[in-house]
mmCIF file of C-alpha atoms (C1' of nucleotides) in Angstrom:
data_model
loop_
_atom_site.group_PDB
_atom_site.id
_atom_site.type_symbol
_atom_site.label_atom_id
_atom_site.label_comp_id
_atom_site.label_asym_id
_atom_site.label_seq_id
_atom_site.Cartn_x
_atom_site.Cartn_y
_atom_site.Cartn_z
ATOM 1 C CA UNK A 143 -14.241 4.186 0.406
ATOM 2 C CA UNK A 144 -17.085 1.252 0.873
ATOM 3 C CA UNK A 145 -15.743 -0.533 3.868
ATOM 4 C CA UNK A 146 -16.339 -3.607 5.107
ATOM 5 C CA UNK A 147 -19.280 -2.945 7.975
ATOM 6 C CA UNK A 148 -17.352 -4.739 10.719
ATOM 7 C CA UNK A 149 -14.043 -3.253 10.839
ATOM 8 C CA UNK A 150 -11.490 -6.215 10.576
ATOM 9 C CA UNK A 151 -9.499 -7.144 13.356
ATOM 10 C CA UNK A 152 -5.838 -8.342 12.570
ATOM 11 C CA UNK A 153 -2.908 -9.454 14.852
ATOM 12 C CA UNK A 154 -0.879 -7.155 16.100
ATOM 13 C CA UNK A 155 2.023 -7.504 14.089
ATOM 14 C CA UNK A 156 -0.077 -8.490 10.990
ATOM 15 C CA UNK A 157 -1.084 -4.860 11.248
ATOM 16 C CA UNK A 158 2.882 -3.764 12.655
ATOM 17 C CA UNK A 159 4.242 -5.189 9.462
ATOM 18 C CA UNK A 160 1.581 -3.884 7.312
ATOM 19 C CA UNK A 161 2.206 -0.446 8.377
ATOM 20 C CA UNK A 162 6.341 -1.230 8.035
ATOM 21 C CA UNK A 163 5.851 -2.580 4.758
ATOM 22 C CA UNK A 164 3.631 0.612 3.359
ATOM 23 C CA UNK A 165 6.140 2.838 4.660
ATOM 24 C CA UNK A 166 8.671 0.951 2.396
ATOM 25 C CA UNK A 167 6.345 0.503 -0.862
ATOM 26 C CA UNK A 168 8.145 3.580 -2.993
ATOM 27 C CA UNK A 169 11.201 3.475 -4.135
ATOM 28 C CA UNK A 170 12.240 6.692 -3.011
ATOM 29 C CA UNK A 171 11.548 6.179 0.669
ATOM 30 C CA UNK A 172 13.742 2.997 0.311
ATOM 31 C CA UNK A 173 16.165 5.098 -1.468
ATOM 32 C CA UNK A 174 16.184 7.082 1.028
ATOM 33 C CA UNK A 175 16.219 4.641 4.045
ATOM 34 C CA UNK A 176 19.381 3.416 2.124
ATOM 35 C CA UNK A 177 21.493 6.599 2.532
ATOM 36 C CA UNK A 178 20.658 6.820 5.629
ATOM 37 C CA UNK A 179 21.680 3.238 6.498
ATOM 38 C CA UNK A 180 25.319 4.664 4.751
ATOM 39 C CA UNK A 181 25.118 8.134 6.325
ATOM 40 C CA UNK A 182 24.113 6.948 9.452
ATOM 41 C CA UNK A 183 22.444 10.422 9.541
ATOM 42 C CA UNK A 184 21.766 12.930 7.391
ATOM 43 C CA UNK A 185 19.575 16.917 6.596
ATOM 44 C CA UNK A 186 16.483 16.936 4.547
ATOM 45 C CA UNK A 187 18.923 19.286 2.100
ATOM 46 C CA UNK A 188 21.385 16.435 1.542
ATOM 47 C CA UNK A 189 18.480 14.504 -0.103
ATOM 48 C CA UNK A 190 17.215 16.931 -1.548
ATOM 49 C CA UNK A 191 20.205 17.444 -3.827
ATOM 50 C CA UNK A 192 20.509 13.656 -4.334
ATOM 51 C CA UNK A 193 17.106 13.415 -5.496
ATOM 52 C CA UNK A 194 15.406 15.151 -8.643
ATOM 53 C CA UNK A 195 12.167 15.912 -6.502
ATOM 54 C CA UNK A 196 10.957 19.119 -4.460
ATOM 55 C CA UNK A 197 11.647 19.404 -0.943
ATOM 56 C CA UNK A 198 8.584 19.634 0.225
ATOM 57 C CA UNK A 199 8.071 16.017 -1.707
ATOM 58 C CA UNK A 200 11.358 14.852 -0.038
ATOM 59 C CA UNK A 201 9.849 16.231 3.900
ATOM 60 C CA UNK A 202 6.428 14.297 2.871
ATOM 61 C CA UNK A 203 8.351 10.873 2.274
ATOM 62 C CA UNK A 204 10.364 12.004 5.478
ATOM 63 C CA UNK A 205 6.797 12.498 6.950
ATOM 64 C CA UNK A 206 5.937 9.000 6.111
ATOM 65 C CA UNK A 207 8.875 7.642 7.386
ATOM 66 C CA UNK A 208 8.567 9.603 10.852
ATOM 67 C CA UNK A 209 5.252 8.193 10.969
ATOM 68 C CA UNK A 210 6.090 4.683 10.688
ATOM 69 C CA UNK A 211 8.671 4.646 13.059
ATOM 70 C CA UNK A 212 11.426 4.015 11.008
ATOM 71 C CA UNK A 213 13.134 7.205 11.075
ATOM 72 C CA UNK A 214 14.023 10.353 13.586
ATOM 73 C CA UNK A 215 14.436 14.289 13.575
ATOM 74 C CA UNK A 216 16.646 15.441 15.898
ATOM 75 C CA UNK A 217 17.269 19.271 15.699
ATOM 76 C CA UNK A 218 20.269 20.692 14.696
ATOM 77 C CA UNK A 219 19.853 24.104 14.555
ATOM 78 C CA UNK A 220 19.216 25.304 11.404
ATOM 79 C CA UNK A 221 18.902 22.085 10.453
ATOM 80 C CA UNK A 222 17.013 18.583 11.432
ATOM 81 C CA UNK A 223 18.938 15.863 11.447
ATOM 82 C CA UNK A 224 17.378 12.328 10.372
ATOM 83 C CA UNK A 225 18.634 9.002 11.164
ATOM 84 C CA UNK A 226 17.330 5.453 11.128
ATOM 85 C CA UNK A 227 14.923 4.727 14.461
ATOM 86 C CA UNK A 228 17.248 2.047 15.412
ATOM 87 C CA UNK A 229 15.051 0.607 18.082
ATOM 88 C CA UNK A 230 11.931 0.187 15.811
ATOM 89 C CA UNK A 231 14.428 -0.447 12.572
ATOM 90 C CA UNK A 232 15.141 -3.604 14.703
ATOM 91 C CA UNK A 233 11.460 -4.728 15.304
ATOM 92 C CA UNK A 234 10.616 -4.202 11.752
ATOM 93 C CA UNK A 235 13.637 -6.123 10.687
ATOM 94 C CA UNK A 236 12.835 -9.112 12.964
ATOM 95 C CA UNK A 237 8.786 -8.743 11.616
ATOM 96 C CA UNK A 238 10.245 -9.525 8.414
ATOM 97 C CA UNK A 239 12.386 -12.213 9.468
ATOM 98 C CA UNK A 240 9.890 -13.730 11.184
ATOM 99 C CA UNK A 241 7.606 -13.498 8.252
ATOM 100 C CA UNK A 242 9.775 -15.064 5.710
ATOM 101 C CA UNK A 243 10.331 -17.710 8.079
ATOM 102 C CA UNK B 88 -0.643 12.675 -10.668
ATOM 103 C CA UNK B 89 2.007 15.534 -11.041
ATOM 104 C CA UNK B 90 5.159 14.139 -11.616
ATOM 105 C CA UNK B 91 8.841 14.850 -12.219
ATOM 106 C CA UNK B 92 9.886 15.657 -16.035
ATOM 107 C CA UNK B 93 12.314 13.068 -15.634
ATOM 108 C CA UNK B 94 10.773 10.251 -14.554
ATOM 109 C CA UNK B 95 13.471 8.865 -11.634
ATOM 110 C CA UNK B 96 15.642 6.057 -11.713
ATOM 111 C CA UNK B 97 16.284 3.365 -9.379
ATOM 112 C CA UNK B 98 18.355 0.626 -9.228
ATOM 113 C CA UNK B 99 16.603 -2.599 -9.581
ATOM 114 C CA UNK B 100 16.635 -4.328 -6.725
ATOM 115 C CA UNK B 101 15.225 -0.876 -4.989
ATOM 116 C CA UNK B 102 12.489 -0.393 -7.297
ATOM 117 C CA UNK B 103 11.861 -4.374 -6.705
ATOM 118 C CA UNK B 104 12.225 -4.203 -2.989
ATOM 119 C CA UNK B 105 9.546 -1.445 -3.208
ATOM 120 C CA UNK B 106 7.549 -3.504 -5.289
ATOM 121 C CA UNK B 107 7.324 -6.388 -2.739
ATOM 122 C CA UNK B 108 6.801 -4.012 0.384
ATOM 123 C CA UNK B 109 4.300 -2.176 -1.407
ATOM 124 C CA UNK B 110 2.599 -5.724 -2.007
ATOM 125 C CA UNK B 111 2.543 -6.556 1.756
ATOM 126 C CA UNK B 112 1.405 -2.727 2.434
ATOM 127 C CA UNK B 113 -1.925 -3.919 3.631
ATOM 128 C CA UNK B 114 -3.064 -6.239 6.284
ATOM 129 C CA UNK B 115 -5.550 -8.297 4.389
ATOM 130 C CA UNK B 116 -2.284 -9.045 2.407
ATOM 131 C CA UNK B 117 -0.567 -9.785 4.970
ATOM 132 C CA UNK B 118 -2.758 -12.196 6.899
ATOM 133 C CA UNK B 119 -3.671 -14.259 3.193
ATOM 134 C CA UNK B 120 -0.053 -14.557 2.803
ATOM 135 C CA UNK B 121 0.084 -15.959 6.394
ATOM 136 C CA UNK B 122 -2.374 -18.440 5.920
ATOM 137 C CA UNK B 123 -0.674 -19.786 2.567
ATOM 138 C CA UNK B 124 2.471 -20.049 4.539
ATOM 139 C CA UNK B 125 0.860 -22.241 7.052
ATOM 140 C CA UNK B 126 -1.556 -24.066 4.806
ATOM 141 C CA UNK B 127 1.139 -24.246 1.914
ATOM 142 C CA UNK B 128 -1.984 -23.558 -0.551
ATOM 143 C CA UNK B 129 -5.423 -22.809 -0.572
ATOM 144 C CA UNK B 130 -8.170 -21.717 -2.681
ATOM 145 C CA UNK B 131 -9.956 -18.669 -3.156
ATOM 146 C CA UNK B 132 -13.328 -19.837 -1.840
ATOM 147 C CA UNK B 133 -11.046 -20.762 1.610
ATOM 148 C CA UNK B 134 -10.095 -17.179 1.940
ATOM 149 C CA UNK B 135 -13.668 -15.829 1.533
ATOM 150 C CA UNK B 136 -14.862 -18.089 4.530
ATOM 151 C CA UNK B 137 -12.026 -16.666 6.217
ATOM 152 C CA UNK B 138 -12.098 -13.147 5.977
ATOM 153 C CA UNK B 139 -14.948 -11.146 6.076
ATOM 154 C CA UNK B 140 -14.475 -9.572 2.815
ATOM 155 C CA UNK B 141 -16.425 -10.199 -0.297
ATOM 156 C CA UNK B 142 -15.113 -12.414 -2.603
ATOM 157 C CA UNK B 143 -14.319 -9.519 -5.283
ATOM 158 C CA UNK B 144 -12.308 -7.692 -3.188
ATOM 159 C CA UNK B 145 -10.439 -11.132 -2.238
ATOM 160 C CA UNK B 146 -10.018 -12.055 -6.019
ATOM 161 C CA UNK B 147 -8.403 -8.506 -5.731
ATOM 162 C CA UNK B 148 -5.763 -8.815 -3.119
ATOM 163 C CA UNK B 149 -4.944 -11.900 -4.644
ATOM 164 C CA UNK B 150 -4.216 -10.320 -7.700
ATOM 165 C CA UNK B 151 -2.034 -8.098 -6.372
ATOM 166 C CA UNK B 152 -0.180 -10.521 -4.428
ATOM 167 C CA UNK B 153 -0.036 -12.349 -7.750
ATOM 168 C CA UNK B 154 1.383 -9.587 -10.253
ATOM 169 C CA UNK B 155 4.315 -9.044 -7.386
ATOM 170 C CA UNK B 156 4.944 -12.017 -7.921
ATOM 171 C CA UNK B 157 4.325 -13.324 -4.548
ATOM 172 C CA UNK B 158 1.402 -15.995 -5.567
ATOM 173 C CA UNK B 159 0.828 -18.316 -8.300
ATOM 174 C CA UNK B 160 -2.530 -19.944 -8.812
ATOM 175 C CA UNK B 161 -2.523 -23.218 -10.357
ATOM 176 C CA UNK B 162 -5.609 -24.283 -12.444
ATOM 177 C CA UNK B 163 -7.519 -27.066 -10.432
ATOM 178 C CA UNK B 164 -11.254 -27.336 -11.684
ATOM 179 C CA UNK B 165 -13.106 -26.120 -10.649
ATOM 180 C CA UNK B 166 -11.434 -24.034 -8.016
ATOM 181 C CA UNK B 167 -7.429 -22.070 -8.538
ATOM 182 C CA UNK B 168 -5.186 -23.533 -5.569
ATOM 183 C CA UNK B 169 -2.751 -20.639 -4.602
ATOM 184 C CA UNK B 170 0.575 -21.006 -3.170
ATOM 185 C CA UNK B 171 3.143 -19.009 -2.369
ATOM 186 C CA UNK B 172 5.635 -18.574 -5.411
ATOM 187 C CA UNK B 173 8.943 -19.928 -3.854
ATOM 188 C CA UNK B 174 11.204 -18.503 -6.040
ATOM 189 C CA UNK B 175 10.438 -14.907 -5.790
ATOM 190 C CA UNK B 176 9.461 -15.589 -2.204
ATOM 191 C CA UNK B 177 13.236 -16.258 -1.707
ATOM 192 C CA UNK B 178 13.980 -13.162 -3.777
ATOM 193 C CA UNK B 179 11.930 -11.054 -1.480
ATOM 194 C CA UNK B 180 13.092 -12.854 1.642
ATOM 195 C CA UNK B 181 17.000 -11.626 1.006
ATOM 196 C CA UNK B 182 16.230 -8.206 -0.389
ATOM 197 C CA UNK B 183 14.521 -7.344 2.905
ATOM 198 C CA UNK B 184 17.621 -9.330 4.510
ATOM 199 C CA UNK B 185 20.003 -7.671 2.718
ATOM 200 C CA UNK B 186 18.124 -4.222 3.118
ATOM 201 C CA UNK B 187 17.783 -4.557 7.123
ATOM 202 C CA UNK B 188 21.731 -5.759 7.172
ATOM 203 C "C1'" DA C 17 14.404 43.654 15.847
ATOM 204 C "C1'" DA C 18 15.486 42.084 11.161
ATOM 205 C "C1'" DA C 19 17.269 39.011 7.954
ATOM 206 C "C1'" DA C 20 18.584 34.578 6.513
ATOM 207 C "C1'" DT C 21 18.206 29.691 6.349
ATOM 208 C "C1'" DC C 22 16.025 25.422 6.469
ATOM 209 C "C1'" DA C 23 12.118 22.277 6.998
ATOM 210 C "C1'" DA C 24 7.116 21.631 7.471
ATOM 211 C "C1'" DT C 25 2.667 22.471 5.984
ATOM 212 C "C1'" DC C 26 -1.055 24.092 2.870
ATOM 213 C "C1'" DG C 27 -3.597 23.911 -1.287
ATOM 214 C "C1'" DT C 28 -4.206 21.775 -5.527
ATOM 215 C "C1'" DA C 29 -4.254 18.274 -9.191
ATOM 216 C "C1'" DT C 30 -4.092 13.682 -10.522
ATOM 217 C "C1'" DA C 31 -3.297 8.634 -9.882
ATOM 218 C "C1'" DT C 32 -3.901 4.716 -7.337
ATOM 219 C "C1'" DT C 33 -6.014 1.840 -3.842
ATOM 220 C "C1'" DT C 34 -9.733 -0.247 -1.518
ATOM 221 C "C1'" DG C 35 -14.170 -1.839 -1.178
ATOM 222 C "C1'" DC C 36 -18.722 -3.366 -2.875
ATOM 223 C "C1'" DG C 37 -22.342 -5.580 -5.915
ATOM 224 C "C1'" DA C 38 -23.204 -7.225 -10.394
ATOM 225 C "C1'" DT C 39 -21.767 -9.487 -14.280
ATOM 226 C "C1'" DA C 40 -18.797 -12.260 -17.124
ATOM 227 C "C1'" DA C 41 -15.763 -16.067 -17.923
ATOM 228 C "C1'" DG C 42 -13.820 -20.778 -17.380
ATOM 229 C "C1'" DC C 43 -14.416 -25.457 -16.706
ATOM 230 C "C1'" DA C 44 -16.835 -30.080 -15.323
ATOM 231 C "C1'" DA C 45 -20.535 -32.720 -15.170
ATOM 232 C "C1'" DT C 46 -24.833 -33.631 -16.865
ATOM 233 C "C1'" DA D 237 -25.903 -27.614 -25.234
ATOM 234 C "C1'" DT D 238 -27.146 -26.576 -20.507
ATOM 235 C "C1'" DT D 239 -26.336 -26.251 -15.761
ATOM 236 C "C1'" DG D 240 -23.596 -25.429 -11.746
ATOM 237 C "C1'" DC D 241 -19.669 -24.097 -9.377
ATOM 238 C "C1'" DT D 242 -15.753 -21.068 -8.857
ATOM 239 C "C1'" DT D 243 -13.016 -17.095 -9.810
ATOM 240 C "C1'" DA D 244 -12.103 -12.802 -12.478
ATOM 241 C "C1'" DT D 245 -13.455 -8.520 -14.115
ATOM 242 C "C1'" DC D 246 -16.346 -4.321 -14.550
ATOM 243 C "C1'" DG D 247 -18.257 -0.149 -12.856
ATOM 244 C "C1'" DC D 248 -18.792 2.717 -9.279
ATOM 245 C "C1'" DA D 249 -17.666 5.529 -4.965
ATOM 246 C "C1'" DA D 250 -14.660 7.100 -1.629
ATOM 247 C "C1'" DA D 251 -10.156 7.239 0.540
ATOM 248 C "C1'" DT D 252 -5.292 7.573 0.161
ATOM 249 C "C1'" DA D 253 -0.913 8.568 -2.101
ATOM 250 C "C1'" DT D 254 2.168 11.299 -4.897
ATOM 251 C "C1'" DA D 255 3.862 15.346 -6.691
ATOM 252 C "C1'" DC D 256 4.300 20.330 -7.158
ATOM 253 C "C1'" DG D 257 4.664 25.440 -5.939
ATOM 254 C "C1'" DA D 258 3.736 28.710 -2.429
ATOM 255 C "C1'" DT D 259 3.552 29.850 2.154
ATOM 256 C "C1'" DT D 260 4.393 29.466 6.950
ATOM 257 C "C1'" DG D 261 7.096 28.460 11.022
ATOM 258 C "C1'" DA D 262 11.175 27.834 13.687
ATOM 259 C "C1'" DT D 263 15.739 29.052 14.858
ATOM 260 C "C1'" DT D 264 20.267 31.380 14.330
ATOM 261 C "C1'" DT D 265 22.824 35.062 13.026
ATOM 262 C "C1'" DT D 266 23.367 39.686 12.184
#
DNA sequence: AAAATCAATCGTATATTTGCGATAAGCAAT
DNA sequence: ATTGCTTATCGCAAATATACGATTGATTTT
């Protein structure tokens, strides 16, 4: 992509919320954010029979997720458990706040 | 872009909460949005001094923030003033509230 | 050690996003 | 009608995102 020359500079949580608010731009991942919010936890095989897409879509949203802090594996032999990165779920959720005034 | 047959689908307010946070998914975004919150409007040229972004790519964001529904421009030759589009700001405001608990 | 199970990653195809410069379009004043 | 100012759109290039099937990797059970 052409980019600007100088690479812009933004606040630190004008680039924190950015990132937060990617992570939630599809509809699946906040479908997904959802259950978990019920669940409190749940396997990437639960979602994948609650959604009408591969798993290896389903792990890449997961991915995405994982990435943006929002979410956590924890292993569970066979399985991985994921549930909601309370911690960072809380800084996001006060980023917003804070946005919206 | 491959897709599933059946295209998937949401309930509103998830495929509108997406909408938003996939509106606020970049930091440019972000940090216009900012400055219309604290200057309660401006105008395009404004933003161009601002950020060090051509004015295209401005008149892009803009656009973006616009068909979420986040912005409205208001005809004021010769320039648009933008503001932030209270209504559906207050519609984003409690779907992320309501999302984050 | 082998088999089974589950999730992640790879490779591919296509769509969308992001950025730029250049051009067009809208409107006011001349 | 022409000029000048402002913003939108076009056309391009490159990056990123989204989806899939196929494969790999990790771990437990047999």
């Amino acid at each position: 992509m052409k980019r600007s020359l100088e690479q812009i500079e933004y606040r630190e949580d004008t680039e924190a919320l950015a990132k937060y608010a990617k992570a939630l731009g599809h509809p699946t991942r906040i479908a997904i954010l959802k259950h978990l919010v019920n669940q409190s936890c749940c396997f990437t095989g639960d979602l994948v029979d609650v959604f009408p897409l591969a798993q290896s879509t389903i792990s890449q949203h997961l991915k995405e997720l994982k990435n943006a802090g929002l979410i956590q594996g924890e292993l569970k032999p066979p399985k991985i458990k994921y549930c909601i990165n309370q911690e960072n779920w809380k800084v996001a959720k006060s980023l917003f706040q804070n946005f919206f005034d």
